[in-house]
Amino acid sequence: MRLLERMRKEWFMIGIVLAIAGAKLEPSIGVNGGPLKPEITVSYIAVATIFFNSGLSLKTELADSRLHASPCVFCSDFNQGSWWK
């Protein structure tokens, strides 16, 4: 039971060790043009995931104030944009 508790506590380090061991055993998976397509996943998906996670960690007061202002800006921009048509 103690080992299971330790594994739950250190799940991230265990995952890193498993990922490194998998890359050592089968490096062709992560090569350019391989099945993981690192030229796409690293440049687009990883960056989007990082920004998404940092957005989730914002305080709700800050997010609420920005959400309140964004419809006003959108409506004013939309109204001014339709004047020229």
Short mmCIF file of C-alpha atoms in Angstrom, two decimals:
data_model
loop_
_atom_site.label_atom_id
_atom_site.label_comp_id
_atom_site.label_asym_id
_atom_site.label_seq_id
_atom_site.Cartn_x
_atom_site.Cartn_y
_atom_site.Cartn_z
CA MET A 1 0.00 0.00 0.00
CA ARG A 2 2.88 2.35 0.74
CA LEU A 3 4.33 1.88 -2.75
CA LEU A 4 1.00 2.76 -4.35
CA GLU A 5 0.77 5.96 -2.30
CA ARG A 6 4.32 6.91 -3.29
CA MET A 7 3.53 6.30 -6.98
CA ARG A 8 0.45 8.51 -6.75
CA LYS A 9 2.51 11.23 -5.15
CA GLU A 10 5.36 11.01 -7.69
CA TRP A 11 3.25 10.36 -10.81
CA PHE A 12 4.86 13.17 -12.80
CA MET A 13 8.42 11.99 -12.25
CA ILE A 14 7.43 8.42 -13.09
CA GLY A 15 5.84 9.66 -16.31
CA ILE A 16 8.98 11.59 -17.26
CA VAL A 17 11.17 8.54 -16.64
CA LEU A 18 8.84 6.36 -18.74
CA ALA A 19 8.83 8.92 -21.57
CA ILE A 20 12.63 9.11 -21.58
CA ALA A 21 12.95 5.33 -21.49
CA GLY A 22 10.47 5.01 -24.37
CA ALA A 23 12.39 7.58 -26.42
CA LYS A 24 15.63 5.70 -25.75
CA LEU A 25 14.12 2.37 -26.83
CA GLU A 26 12.29 3.65 -29.95
CA PRO A 27 13.71 6.99 -31.16
CA SER A 28 12.14 6.71 -34.62
CA ILE A 29 8.75 7.78 -33.22
CA GLY A 30 9.90 11.32 -32.49
CA VAL A 31 12.07 11.93 -35.54
CA ASN A 32 11.05 14.62 -38.08
CA GLY A 33 8.44 13.12 -40.39
CA GLY A 34 7.73 10.30 -37.91
CA PRO A 35 4.34 9.35 -36.49
CA LEU A 36 4.35 12.12 -33.85
CA LYS A 37 5.11 14.83 -36.44
CA PRO A 38 7.20 16.97 -34.04
CA GLU A 39 7.41 19.78 -36.58
CA ILE A 40 3.65 20.28 -36.06
CA THR A 41 3.03 19.06 -32.53
CA VAL A 42 5.83 21.04 -30.90
CA SER A 43 5.34 24.26 -32.81
CA TYR A 44 1.53 24.48 -32.66
CA ILE A 45 -0.09 22.02 -30.27
CA ALA A 46 2.45 22.35 -27.45
CA VAL A 47 2.38 26.15 -27.58
CA ALA A 48 -1.43 26.19 -27.61
CA THR A 49 -1.51 23.81 -24.64
CA ILE A 50 0.90 26.01 -22.66
CA PHE A 51 -1.20 29.12 -23.29
CA PHE A 52 -4.41 27.24 -22.46
CA ASN A 53 -2.99 26.01 -19.15
CA SER A 54 -1.74 29.47 -18.23
CA GLY A 55 -5.19 30.86 -19.05
CA LEU A 56 -6.78 28.34 -16.72
CA SER A 57 -4.62 29.59 -13.88
CA LEU A 58 -5.84 33.21 -14.17
CA LYS A 59 -7.78 34.62 -11.25
CA THR A 60 -11.48 34.77 -11.97
CA GLU A 61 -11.76 38.46 -11.03
CA LEU A 62 -9.34 39.39 -13.80
CA ALA A 63 -11.08 37.15 -16.32
CA ASP A 64 -14.53 38.53 -15.40
CA SER A 65 -13.42 42.12 -15.91
CA ARG A 66 -11.93 41.34 -19.31
CA LEU A 67 -14.98 39.36 -20.40
CA HIS A 68 -17.15 42.34 -19.54
CA ALA A 69 -15.08 44.70 -21.67
CA SER A 70 -14.73 42.46 -24.72
CA PRO A 71 -18.40 42.60 -25.90
CA CYS A 72 -18.30 46.40 -25.71
CA VAL A 73 -15.17 46.54 -27.85
CA PHE A 74 -16.58 43.99 -30.30
CA CYS A 75 -19.88 45.87 -30.70
CA SER A 76 -18.21 49.22 -31.22
CA ASP A 77 -15.80 47.75 -33.75
CA PHE A 78 -18.63 45.97 -35.55
CA ASN A 79 -20.78 49.09 -35.68
CA GLN A 80 -17.96 51.27 -36.99
CA GLY A 81 -16.97 48.65 -39.53
CA SER A 82 -20.46 48.55 -41.02
CA TRP A 83 -20.48 52.33 -41.62
CA TRP A 84 -18.10 51.95 -44.55
CA LYS A 85 -20.13 49.37 -46.43
#
